[in-house]
Amino acid sequence: MSIKPIFSVNCTSSATRLRACCVRARLPFAVAALLLSAQVQAVLPTPASLVMTGELAAAPTTTADISQSPMPQTDGTLPSQNSEAEQLLATWRQQVQAHSLAEHTTWRRLLYFLDDKKSLFNKDASKSLIDSPAFFLSTDGQHDAGAELDALLVALAEQMVAAPPESKPSSDAQSAICRFPARTHWLTQRLGIDSSSLQADCPELTEWMAMLNPEQLSIMFAEEYLDNPISAFAHTLLRIDSPISAADPSQIHHAYALNDTVDGDPDDAFAVYAIKATSGGYNNRIEIDPYPEKLAKYLKDDERDAWTYQLDLTPAEVQQIILHVWETKDLEIPYYFTTDNCASEILRLIDVVRPEQDLLSQLPYVVIPSDVVKLLDEESLLADARYTPSDSTVRQAELNNAKAAALGYQDLTNDDASNIQSAARNVASSISADDKKTIIDHGIIASDNNPIDRHPLQVAQIGVGQRGDNGYLDVGLRLGFHDTLDRALGFPQFFNLEALAATVRFYETDNSKDHEPDRVVLENFTILRGRSFNPVNTAKQGKTWGASVEATRVNDGSQPSGRDHLVGSAGYETGWSWALGSPKAGSGEMPPQLCYALLSGKGQAGRGIHKGFRIGAGVNTGCDYQINNQLRAQAQLQLPYWYHGSSDDPDARSHYWQPISSVGLQYDIDKNQAVRINASYEWQERIDANDDIQLSYRRYF
C-alpha cells in the first residue's frame, strides 16, 4: 500500500537545494448557491463548540511563524455559503458519525489525546497534552476531538471548492492541508475522499519531505553511559532512511536522525537540571540531523556501542509518521525524563499508525530505552538488527588481536599496546573519515550487549539468613537496573547501576537477651548506587569511579553496645580498575574478569549513631569473576576509617577502623530467575553481630 498524495507537486532540483513548484487547485464543475435551503440546513448540524466569527485569517508563511501563531479557527460552517461544499460536509459528517471517527484511537493520538498514557504527571485523558492554539483548527480542539475533526472537515470542504488559481495566494502554507498533512491523509483515507481534489501549494513541507525522502525507519539504541548522568539509562532515536540508505545500511550519509530530547538549560546546576528534566520543567526538543553526525557523537565522543533495529513498517506507514512529525516538531511539550522521553515518543509515533498494538500502554510508569527495544521485539516489530561498535570497541578488538598474536611468540611491547589503546594515537572507527561518512565493517563479532537479551529490569527477592545469633526473613524489591552479580548478557561489560531498591527484614528475636534487633526493620533503601569501570589496561577511556545515595542500616563501632542503626548515607569513590583473562576471540570485548582499587569518602547521619553523624575515608578493593554465562562471583574488602567528632564520653570512640569483608555468588536458573548467596563479616570488636550470611531467590520481572 502507498500513501496517495494529499497535494500534487512537480519538483525540480539544483546543486544547492530542492525547490517545490507551485501547484494549482482545480475549479470544480459546480455553481455556488447564495443561500442554503431549509432542507440542507436540517442535515448540517454545526457543533456549538466551534462557533466563531470572521473568515479564515491569514497566517504566516514560514514554518516557524506558523508554529508560534494561532491557526485559523472555524465555526463549523463555510465562510462562503456553497451548496456543493455543504453537500460534501453533509455526506462526510454522516460518515464520521456512522463510524465514530471522532473517538477513533488514531485520530485522538494525532491530537495528543493519550487515553491510555501511564504517566505520573499526565493522566488527564479528557484533553490533549498540547495547549498551543497553533495545533488546533477549533477553539475547543484541545478538549473536544470531535470539534477538531469537524473543523478539519470544514477546511477540506472549502479547499475542494476553492476559488480559481489566478485569484489564490502564491502559497497555501497557512492551510489545514499544509499544516496538518497527517491528519488530512488519515481523514481522507477513512472517508474515501479523492485526495487529488485537495490540491495545495505547500513549498516548505514539500522541500522538507524531499530532503528526508523517508522510505524506512529504524530504532537506534546507544548503550548506557554512566560517565554522563543524563545518558546513564541509554538512549534511543529514529533513523530515517532514504531508498539509498535503506538498500545499503552502510550509506548513512543518505539517512537522517530523528531525536527527541530535553530542551534543558546547560547553565543550570546538575541538581536543578535533573529536577526540571524529571518534573516537566523543561520542554522536549525534536532534532532532525544528518545521521552520521548523531551516530558519531555516540561512537566517538561517548564511546558507546550502538544497535540499530529496522522497524517492520510499510513505506506508507513511514510516510504517515514523518508527516505527523511535521505537525508536531515545533510544539512546546513538557519533557519528563522518566515517563515522556526519547523512548516513549518512539512508541507514540508507532501507535499513530499501528493503534491496534497499543504499545505505549504496555510500559510501566518509568520508561527505559531498553524496555522499548524489548517490547518492539516481543511485538514482532523489529525486522533486522545491526551492531555498530564504538571507537573504543574497535581499538579493543585490535588490542585483543595483537595480544593473541603475541601469545604466538610475536613481540607486543608496552608502547605498541599503548598506541593501540590510545584514542589520540589510534583513529580506528566504525565511521569512515572521508566526506561520505559510511559505516565500515571491521569484521568484529558482536558483543554480548544486545539489549534484547537482557533480564527484566525490576527484581523481587526473598531470602533467609542469619546475623549473629538471630535468624531472619529478607524481602526486597528493586525497580532498576543491574548490579555486577546479575546476569550480564545484554548489558555493557561491568555495568553496575541500581536505583530505587528497598529491603525489609523480619527477625526472630529473643527478648530475654540484650541488644536484640527489632522484629521488623528497614534494612536498606537505595535511591541510587553505581560504579563506572574503565579499566586502565584496555582501550576504554575515562576514570573508574562510583557513587551512592541511600538509607542503610550500619553498625556503630564507636559505642560499647555495638547496635545497628538506620542512617542516611552518601558516598563517592574514585580509583583504578583492571580487566583480566582472555576476551572472546574476534570480538571487541574487554577481558571478562575485573579487579579494582578505589579511594572512598562517605558521610552518614542518623539519630541512633554517636553524635548523630560520622564521616569516613578509606579504600575499597575487590574482584568480580565471570565463571560462565550462568555463574558469577564477587569478593570485596572495605577499609573505612570513621570519625564522629570529639567526645567527652570515655566509653565512646571518636574515630576507629571498621573493615568489612564480603563475598557473593549468583547462579541464573534462567533469564528471569536466580539464586544468590551473600556473606559478610565486620572486623570490629565492639560490633554485637559481626557476621551475616543469606541465601535468596530472585525473580526478575
XYZ file of C-alpha atoms in Angstrom:
701
model
C 0.000 0.000 0.000
C 1.235 3.501 -0.752
C 0.083 6.864 0.501
C -1.952 8.796 -2.033
C -0.662 12.343 -2.229
C -2.619 14.920 -0.287
C -1.392 17.578 -2.657
C 0.176 17.168 -6.079
C 3.581 18.708 -6.869
C 6.213 18.705 -9.589
C 9.747 19.207 -8.271
C 12.981 20.358 -9.800
C 16.370 20.402 -8.094
C 19.576 22.450 -8.191
C 23.019 21.868 -6.681
C 22.138 23.748 -3.532
C 18.587 22.855 -2.528
C 15.364 21.196 -3.597
C 12.566 23.549 -4.602
C 8.887 22.787 -4.944
C 6.965 24.165 -7.879
C 3.621 25.769 -7.421
C 0.521 23.636 -7.733
C -2.790 24.942 -8.985
C -6.088 23.931 -7.471
C -8.705 22.678 -9.881
C -12.005 24.516 -10.248
C -14.880 22.113 -9.519
C -17.614 21.952 -12.092
C -20.324 23.354 -9.841
C -22.311 26.565 -9.488
C -22.175 28.060 -5.979
C -25.577 28.826 -4.409
C -26.050 32.002 -2.389
C -28.085 30.516 0.432
C -28.733 27.058 1.838
C -32.182 25.600 1.548
C -34.033 24.662 4.709
C -33.650 21.003 3.815
C -29.826 21.273 3.549
C -29.578 23.196 6.804
C -31.519 20.478 8.592
C -28.868 17.877 7.864
C -25.865 20.109 8.581
C -25.628 20.428 12.371
C -22.957 22.885 13.452
C -21.202 21.976 16.727
C -21.815 24.741 19.235
C -18.277 24.353 20.484
C -16.944 25.538 17.126
C -18.700 28.901 16.903
C -16.578 31.918 15.991
C -16.931 34.905 13.701
C -14.908 36.046 10.747
C -13.282 34.368 7.814
C -10.123 32.260 7.813
C -7.387 34.616 8.978
C -4.162 34.918 7.086
C -1.319 33.051 8.751
C 2.462 33.462 8.467
C 4.078 31.705 5.567
C 7.134 30.317 7.358
C 7.101 27.144 9.404
C 8.490 28.907 12.469
C 5.824 31.623 12.313
C 3.054 29.112 11.783
C 4.133 27.075 14.813
C 4.127 30.171 17.041
C 0.870 31.751 15.861
C -2.698 30.529 16.357
C -4.100 28.588 13.438
C -7.142 29.893 11.634
C -10.242 28.827 13.568
C -13.542 27.654 12.151
C -17.123 27.713 13.404
C -18.258 24.558 11.663
C -19.740 26.374 8.675
C -18.221 27.531 5.421
C -17.115 31.179 5.142
C -18.881 31.445 1.796
C -22.130 29.578 1.535
C -21.582 26.982 -1.212
C -24.107 24.288 -1.953
C -21.569 21.779 -3.268
C -19.351 22.233 -0.223
C -22.320 21.939 2.111
C -23.393 18.735 0.392
C -19.894 17.361 0.855
C -19.991 18.320 4.532
C -23.351 16.660 4.988
C -22.072 13.408 3.497
C -18.805 13.479 5.415
C -20.476 14.249 8.729
C -22.803 11.312 8.278
C -19.815 9.049 7.644
C -17.968 10.430 10.660
C -20.967 9.797 12.886
C -21.636 6.353 11.466
C -18.067 5.197 12.063
C -17.468 7.186 15.296
C -14.296 8.653 13.792
C -14.062 11.403 16.408
C -13.470 8.703 19.027
C -11.117 6.674 16.850
C -7.838 5.890 18.603
C -5.712 7.111 15.713
C -7.493 10.453 15.487
C -7.125 11.062 19.207
C -3.440 10.136 19.084
C -2.861 12.512 16.205
C -4.209 15.210 18.537
C -2.166 14.007 21.569
C -5.189 12.677 23.451
C -3.267 9.892 25.179
C -6.154 7.982 26.730
C -4.017 5.020 27.786
C -0.945 7.051 28.787
C 0.593 5.816 32.016
C 2.282 8.855 33.457
C 2.706 10.162 36.961
C 2.233 13.693 35.676
C -0.198 13.422 32.727
C -3.238 11.291 33.447
C -5.968 13.599 32.121
C -7.265 11.848 29.010
C -10.081 14.410 28.646
C -7.818 16.890 26.901
C -4.841 16.987 24.582
C -1.382 17.356 26.051
C -0.859 20.242 23.623
C -2.104 23.642 24.761
C -0.856 25.692 21.809
C -3.637 27.251 19.662
C -1.401 26.622 16.634
C -2.092 22.902 16.961
C -5.860 23.197 16.525
C -8.338 24.498 13.979
C -11.151 24.661 16.530
C -11.092 26.883 19.589
C -12.240 23.829 21.563
C -9.865 21.414 19.851
C -7.768 20.774 22.963
C -10.811 19.493 24.866
C -13.030 18.163 22.091
C -11.609 15.783 19.487
C -14.967 15.822 17.662
C -14.939 19.593 17.324
C -11.439 19.466 15.867
C -12.430 16.767 13.379
C -15.425 18.786 12.237
C -13.252 21.873 11.841
C -10.941 19.910 9.565
C -13.938 18.717 7.523
C -14.973 22.330 7.008
C -11.452 23.267 5.937
C -11.297 20.381 3.468
C -14.689 21.174 2.007
C -13.673 24.780 1.451
C -10.402 23.659 -0.136
C -12.235 21.434 -2.614
C -14.391 24.292 -3.878
C -11.666 26.948 -3.663
C -11.504 29.997 -5.901
C -9.804 29.807 -9.307
C -5.989 29.504 -9.194
C -5.372 33.011 -10.506
C -7.187 34.531 -7.542
C -5.398 32.391 -4.911
C -2.313 33.494 -2.971
C 1.016 32.130 -4.148
C 1.294 29.814 -1.150
C -1.198 27.776 0.887
C 1.233 27.277 3.795
C -1.429 28.524 6.228
C -3.991 25.986 5.063
C -5.031 22.955 7.084
C -3.698 20.658 4.356
C -0.188 22.100 4.578
C -0.122 22.434 8.366
C -1.762 19.102 9.194
C -0.890 16.675 6.390
C -1.010 13.561 8.596
C -4.496 14.361 9.898
C -5.648 15.197 6.381
C -4.275 11.962 4.971
C -5.871 9.816 7.678
C -9.254 11.504 7.316
C -9.298 11.376 3.512
C -8.410 7.681 3.658
C -11.225 6.981 6.143
C -13.835 8.943 4.209
C -12.715 7.795 0.782
C -12.043 11.353 -0.377
C -10.217 11.696 -3.676
C -7.033 13.366 -2.410
C -6.205 14.629 -5.927
C -9.036 17.133 -5.480
C -7.262 18.594 -2.436
C -4.524 20.427 -4.257
C -2.427 22.890 -2.300
C 0.901 24.611 -2.709
C 2.985 23.587 0.355
C 6.565 24.523 -0.598
C 8.116 24.131 2.855
C 6.520 20.751 3.510
C 7.434 19.589 0.008
C 11.035 20.668 0.441
C 11.245 19.055 3.894
C 9.878 15.727 2.662
C 12.168 15.822 -0.367
C 15.157 16.387 1.930
C 14.296 13.445 4.214
C 12.963 11.232 1.408
C 11.631 8.754 4.015
C 11.435 5.133 2.939
C 12.250 3.159 6.088
C 12.578 3.726 9.840
C 14.937 2.058 12.288
C 15.388 2.477 16.013
C 18.958 3.131 17.134
C 19.907 2.161 20.697
C 23.052 3.663 22.261
C 24.051 1.696 25.358
C 24.181 3.056 28.898
C 26.910 5.598 29.632
C 27.491 6.260 33.327
C 30.162 8.908 32.766
C 27.321 11.249 31.701
C 24.432 11.022 34.207
C 21.902 12.218 31.613
C 22.853 9.187 29.458
C 23.100 6.693 32.303
C 19.940 4.855 31.219
C 20.870 4.654 27.495
C 19.263 6.486 24.583
C 17.109 5.738 21.565
C 16.401 7.685 18.392
C 14.872 7.014 14.987
C 16.961 6.614 11.852
C 15.133 7.889 8.760
C 16.362 6.002 5.707
C 16.018 7.153 2.135
C 15.690 4.499 -0.599
C 19.507 4.564 -0.975
C 20.375 4.007 2.707
C 17.514 1.528 3.071
C 19.060 -0.573 0.278
C 22.576 -0.252 1.754
C 22.648 0.446 5.534
C 26.296 1.484 5.361
C 25.342 4.578 3.328
C 24.441 6.587 6.394
C 25.102 9.931 4.690
C 21.758 9.386 2.944
C 19.951 8.994 6.285
C 18.706 11.387 8.967
C 18.314 11.062 12.730
C 15.037 11.969 14.439
C 15.906 12.603 18.064
C 13.551 13.558 20.882
C 15.482 15.093 23.757
C 15.186 17.539 26.640
C 15.498 21.233 25.822
C 17.337 21.936 29.059
C 19.392 24.904 30.170
C 23.084 23.878 30.131
C 23.837 26.640 32.639
C 21.623 25.044 35.314
C 23.349 23.142 38.103
C 23.095 19.373 37.715
C 20.653 19.007 40.629
C 18.395 21.721 39.189
C 18.708 20.202 35.709
C 17.759 16.739 36.996
C 14.737 18.011 38.927
C 13.421 20.031 35.993
C 14.018 17.216 33.495
C 12.147 14.776 35.742
C 9.224 17.034 36.670
C 8.446 18.630 33.297
C 10.281 21.873 33.995
C 11.819 21.723 30.522
C 10.185 21.219 27.138
C 11.147 18.473 24.762
C 13.053 19.251 21.581
C 12.769 17.351 18.319
C 16.077 17.357 16.472
C 16.465 16.244 12.861
C 20.133 15.997 11.915
C 22.216 14.120 9.367
C 22.551 10.619 10.790
C 26.388 10.456 10.628
C 26.655 13.482 12.925
C 24.396 11.953 15.555
C 25.908 8.478 15.338
C 29.443 9.890 15.647
C 28.505 11.510 18.949
C 27.787 8.106 20.461
C 30.526 6.070 18.798
C 33.328 8.626 19.032
C 32.592 11.150 21.781
C 30.915 8.853 24.316
C 32.418 5.575 23.005
C 29.110 3.749 23.306
C 28.243 0.727 21.189
C 25.083 1.106 19.105
C 22.451 -1.387 17.983
C 20.150 -0.486 15.089
C 16.899 -2.362 14.500
C 14.861 -1.918 11.346
C 11.212 -1.348 12.184
C 8.757 -3.578 10.355
C 6.699 -0.722 8.957
C 5.456 -0.214 5.425
C 6.675 2.779 3.390
C 3.148 4.194 3.675
C 3.300 3.988 7.475
C 6.742 5.583 7.463
C 5.411 8.473 5.358
C 2.498 8.993 7.741
C 4.783 9.057 10.791
C 7.036 11.657 9.202
C 4.039 13.774 8.187
C 2.881 13.649 11.808
C 6.356 14.725 12.956
C 5.976 17.742 10.648
C 2.800 18.658 12.545
C 4.416 18.398 15.978
C 8.117 19.188 15.588
C 7.869 22.852 16.657
C 5.469 22.424 19.564
C 6.334 23.055 23.201
C 5.600 19.806 25.037
C 6.773 19.127 28.623
C 9.608 16.632 28.860
C 9.624 14.066 31.676
C 12.881 12.170 31.968
C 11.271 9.006 33.352
C 7.892 8.954 31.604
C 7.736 11.113 28.457
C 11.171 10.803 26.912
C 13.142 9.682 23.858
C 11.881 6.114 24.203
C 8.189 6.760 24.871
C 7.997 9.158 21.913
C 9.040 6.369 19.535
C 6.201 4.180 20.776
C 3.749 7.071 20.488
C 4.707 7.601 16.844
C 4.296 3.904 16.039
C 0.949 3.874 17.841
C -0.268 6.518 15.387
C -0.021 4.031 12.504
C -0.474 0.798 14.487
C -3.202 1.655 17.021
C -4.211 -1.977 17.438
C -0.874 -2.836 19.088
C -1.284 -0.167 21.754
C 2.417 -0.108 22.582
C 2.579 2.877 24.909
C 0.101 1.407 27.390
C 2.187 -1.758 27.774
C 5.046 0.007 29.549
C 5.150 0.908 33.259
C 5.322 4.425 34.627
C 9.093 4.583 34.196
C 10.031 4.249 30.504
C 13.543 2.869 29.903
C 15.029 2.762 26.359
C 15.992 -0.905 26.623
C 12.433 -1.815 27.664
C 11.172 -0.148 24.483
C 13.530 -2.221 22.329
C 12.469 -5.423 24.072
C 8.774 -4.564 23.697
C 9.153 -3.886 19.982
C 10.902 -7.229 19.632
C 8.139 -9.039 21.523
C 5.549 -7.362 19.288
C 7.431 -8.581 16.163
C 8.108 -5.040 15.004
C 11.871 -5.456 14.600
C 12.829 -6.809 11.200
C 16.628 -6.670 11.379
C 19.406 -5.936 13.902
C 22.833 -4.435 13.204
C 25.687 -3.950 15.667
C 27.965 -0.916 15.325
C 30.995 -0.993 17.657
C 32.205 2.226 19.246
C 35.689 3.565 18.616
C 36.935 2.095 21.909
C 35.486 -1.295 20.943
C 37.273 -1.141 17.557
C 40.546 -0.319 19.325
C 39.937 -3.083 21.868
C 39.446 -5.578 19.030
C 42.804 -4.529 17.588
C 44.400 -4.867 21.032
C 42.861 -8.320 21.512
C 44.194 -9.460 18.140
C 47.667 -8.063 18.880
C 47.817 -9.795 22.257
C 46.605 -13.064 20.736
C 49.355 -12.791 18.128
C 51.899 -12.068 20.883
C 50.985 -15.373 22.509
C 52.132 -16.937 19.253
C 55.642 -15.680 20.036
C 55.310 -12.342 18.273
C 56.505 -9.318 20.195
C 53.983 -6.797 21.566
C 55.768 -4.098 23.513
C 54.099 -1.843 26.058
C 54.494 1.056 23.641
C 52.739 -0.898 20.896
C 49.882 -1.752 23.246
C 49.608 1.875 24.388
C 49.490 3.104 20.802
C 46.599 0.756 20.040
C 44.678 1.702 23.217
C 45.098 5.459 22.838
C 42.208 7.354 21.274
C 44.616 10.179 20.395
C 47.063 7.946 18.523
C 44.653 5.370 17.076
C 41.829 6.826 14.975
C 40.220 3.469 14.157
C 36.443 3.867 13.930
C 33.266 2.354 12.541
C 32.650 5.597 10.604
C 34.853 6.402 7.634
C 36.956 9.572 7.802
C 36.004 10.760 4.292
C 33.196 13.115 3.422
C 30.735 10.289 2.749
C 30.841 9.049 6.358
C 29.901 5.465 5.555
C 29.801 2.575 8.035
C 32.962 0.453 7.994
C 32.629 -3.240 8.756
C 35.738 -4.304 10.700
C 34.523 -7.893 10.986
C 34.177 -7.603 14.768
C 31.971 -10.199 16.421
C 29.008 -8.555 18.116
C 29.407 -8.059 21.841
C 27.035 -9.660 24.332
C 25.349 -6.303 24.948
C 22.267 -6.604 22.744
C 19.515 -5.141 24.970
C 17.027 -7.696 23.665
C 18.949 -10.370 25.601
C 18.951 -8.660 28.996
C 16.987 -9.689 32.033
C 13.934 -7.615 33.055
C 14.980 -4.541 34.992
C 12.744 -4.997 38.028
C 13.586 -7.689 40.557
C 11.926 -9.010 43.706
C 13.767 -11.200 46.191
C 13.024 -13.280 49.238
C 15.785 -14.730 51.375
C 16.593 -16.417 54.631
C 19.673 -15.559 56.628
C 21.500 -15.482 59.925
C 23.018 -12.385 61.515
C 24.919 -13.210 64.670
C 22.557 -15.320 66.772
C 19.403 -14.110 65.018
C 17.721 -15.655 62.012
C 15.688 -13.521 59.653
C 13.500 -13.429 56.574
C 14.550 -10.851 53.995
C 12.143 -9.340 51.414
C 13.293 -6.855 48.795
C 12.305 -5.020 45.623
C 14.495 -3.184 43.109
C 12.972 -1.127 40.302
C 16.221 -0.992 38.342
C 18.766 -1.586 36.998
C 21.632 -4.054 37.252
C 24.440 -4.976 39.656
C 27.649 -6.879 38.954
C 26.229 -10.223 40.138
C 23.160 -10.022 37.873
C 23.029 -11.884 34.564
C 25.462 -9.985 32.346
C 24.036 -10.711 28.867
C 22.544 -7.650 27.198
C 24.409 -5.060 29.261
C 27.681 -3.201 28.750
C 30.604 -5.012 30.339
C 30.994 -4.459 34.085
C 27.825 -2.355 34.157
C 26.674 -1.522 37.698
C 23.747 0.800 38.375
C 20.946 0.312 40.919
C 18.044 2.668 41.539
C 15.053 2.688 43.880
C 15.645 -0.519 45.824
C 14.313 -1.418 49.281
C 14.850 -4.345 51.642
C 12.861 -5.205 54.782
C 13.935 -7.794 57.365
C 11.795 -9.833 59.749
C 13.914 -11.070 62.668
C 13.434 -13.958 65.071
C 14.264 -12.224 68.347
C 14.727 -13.368 71.929
C 13.533 -10.643 74.286
C 15.440 -12.195 77.166
C 18.751 -11.214 75.533
C 20.350 -7.779 75.404
C 20.804 -5.805 72.190
C 18.279 -7.834 70.212
C 17.216 -6.286 66.867
C 13.664 -5.111 66.304
C 11.368 -7.686 64.793
C 10.791 -5.688 61.608
C 13.421 -3.287 60.266
C 14.067 -1.388 57.052
C 17.457 -2.780 56.117
C 18.142 -0.568 53.118
C 16.560 1.962 50.796
C 18.724 2.846 47.817
C 17.997 5.933 45.770
C 20.993 5.455 43.503
C 24.143 3.354 43.642
C 26.572 2.573 40.853
C 30.119 2.247 39.608
C 31.646 3.100 36.244
C 34.572 0.829 35.374
C 37.060 1.940 32.704
C 39.982 -0.492 33.122
C 43.361 1.148 32.613
C 44.752 -1.791 30.626
C 42.005 -1.638 27.977
C 41.027 0.734 25.172
C 38.246 2.172 27.315
C 38.802 5.843 28.114
C 37.785 7.601 31.312
C 38.137 7.066 35.035
C 36.841 4.367 37.339
C 34.510 5.861 39.913
C 31.411 5.166 41.970
C 28.689 6.994 43.898
C 25.826 6.108 46.231
C 22.854 7.816 47.886
C 20.869 5.609 50.242
C 19.410 4.941 53.666
C 21.085 1.878 55.129
C 21.475 0.054 58.418
C 25.015 0.237 59.803
C 26.838 -0.976 62.889
C 28.175 1.853 65.033
C 31.620 0.816 66.253
C 32.058 3.852 68.477
C 29.896 2.641 71.375
C 30.225 -0.437 73.590
C 26.687 -1.596 72.775
C 27.554 -2.043 69.094
C 23.945 -1.951 67.880
C 22.962 -1.222 64.291
C 21.104 1.927 63.236
C 19.391 3.270 60.112
C 21.292 6.245 58.665
C 21.263 8.399 55.591
C 24.425 7.808 53.610
C 26.143 9.432 50.614
C 29.484 8.331 49.216
C 31.906 8.734 46.334
C 34.757 6.543 45.077
C 37.484 7.005 42.505
C 40.484 4.917 41.539
C 41.631 2.257 39.120
C 40.365 -0.993 37.637
C 41.944 -3.743 35.546
C 40.379 -6.280 33.164
C 41.933 -9.736 33.357
C 41.635 -13.002 31.443
C 41.041 -13.858 27.788
C 38.357 -11.978 25.842
C 36.074 -13.665 23.342
C 38.040 -14.355 20.154
C 37.301 -11.970 17.299
C 35.362 -9.562 19.484
C 35.996 -6.078 20.791
C 35.092 -7.097 24.320
C 37.401 -6.499 27.248
C 38.762 -9.460 29.236
C 35.909 -10.902 31.342
C 37.348 -10.605 34.864
C 37.661 -7.351 36.783
C 39.641 -6.138 39.795
C 39.632 -2.645 41.262
C 41.112 -0.414 43.975
C 39.150 2.702 44.908
C 39.728 5.579 47.293
C 36.437 6.295 49.044
C 34.770 9.002 51.078
C 31.399 8.743 52.789
C 29.177 10.736 55.121
C 26.387 9.257 57.269
C 23.810 10.817 59.580
C 21.187 9.329 61.882
C 19.790 9.769 65.363
C 20.939 6.363 66.565
C 24.675 6.678 65.967
C 27.110 8.504 68.254
C 26.765 12.316 67.966
C 24.307 11.778 65.122
C 26.849 11.586 62.316
C 30.129 10.106 61.115
C 32.390 10.738 58.156
C 34.767 8.181 56.736
C 37.581 7.758 54.257
C 39.381 4.655 53.145
C 39.985 2.122 50.416
C 37.640 -0.338 48.698
C 39.183 -3.231 46.792
C 37.615 -6.205 45.102
C 37.307 -8.563 42.148
C 34.380 -9.726 40.022
C 34.718 -13.132 38.389
C 32.603 -14.272 35.455
C 32.771 -18.046 35.795
C 30.371 -18.627 32.879
C 27.180 -17.104 31.489
C 25.178 -18.521 34.407
C 27.552 -18.198 37.358
C 29.361 -15.165 38.780
C 31.307 -14.485 41.960
C 32.416 -11.354 43.755
C 34.749 -10.567 46.664
C 35.321 -7.175 48.275
C 37.223 -5.638 51.184
C 36.223 -2.222 52.515
C 38.669 -0.379 54.792
C 36.910 2.765 56.091
C 38.229 4.927 58.898
C 35.354 6.667 60.683
C 35.295 9.920 62.652
C 32.377 11.085 64.859
C 33.899 14.262 66.250
C 35.332 14.944 69.690
C 33.545 13.299 72.618
C 33.630 13.675 76.394
C 32.243 10.167 76.838
C 35.176 7.946 77.885
C 33.355 4.830 76.647
C 32.734 6.201 73.153
C 35.352 6.317 70.425
C 35.555 9.397 68.281
C 37.442 7.599 65.491
C 38.169 3.995 64.548
C 38.768 1.491 61.723
C 35.864 -0.744 60.700
C 36.954 -3.186 57.954
C 34.232 -5.216 56.202
C 34.851 -8.243 54.003
C 32.117 -9.668 51.788
C 31.598 -12.328 49.132
C 28.732 -13.042 46.760
C 27.731 -15.758 44.309
C 24.805 -15.869 41.870
C 23.542 -18.717 39.715
C 20.975 -17.990 36.999
C 18.188 -20.543 36.746
C 17.009 -18.808 33.567
C 16.631 -15.293 32.217
C 14.066 -14.379 34.865
C 15.171 -16.380 37.936
C 18.316 -16.729 40.014
C 19.591 -17.758 43.436
C 22.187 -15.720 45.289
C 24.404 -16.191 48.331
C 25.822 -13.209 50.207
C 28.080 -13.263 53.258
C 29.884 -10.503 55.131
C 31.982 -10.037 58.239
C 32.730 -6.799 60.107
C 36.172 -6.737 61.744
C 35.258 -4.621 64.771
C 35.290 -5.932 68.333
C 32.515 -3.597 69.500
C 30.030 -4.928 66.950
C 27.437 -7.168 68.596
C 26.787 -9.284 65.484
C 29.781 -9.341 63.147
C 28.700 -11.959 60.636
C 25.789 -12.063 58.203
C 25.002 -14.800 55.685
C 21.972 -15.038 53.408
C 20.523 -17.285 50.701
C 17.933 -15.600 48.470
C 15.734 -16.317 45.479
C 15.481 -13.529 42.883
C 12.695 -13.059 40.367
C 13.183 -10.547 37.523
C 10.015 -9.069 36.017
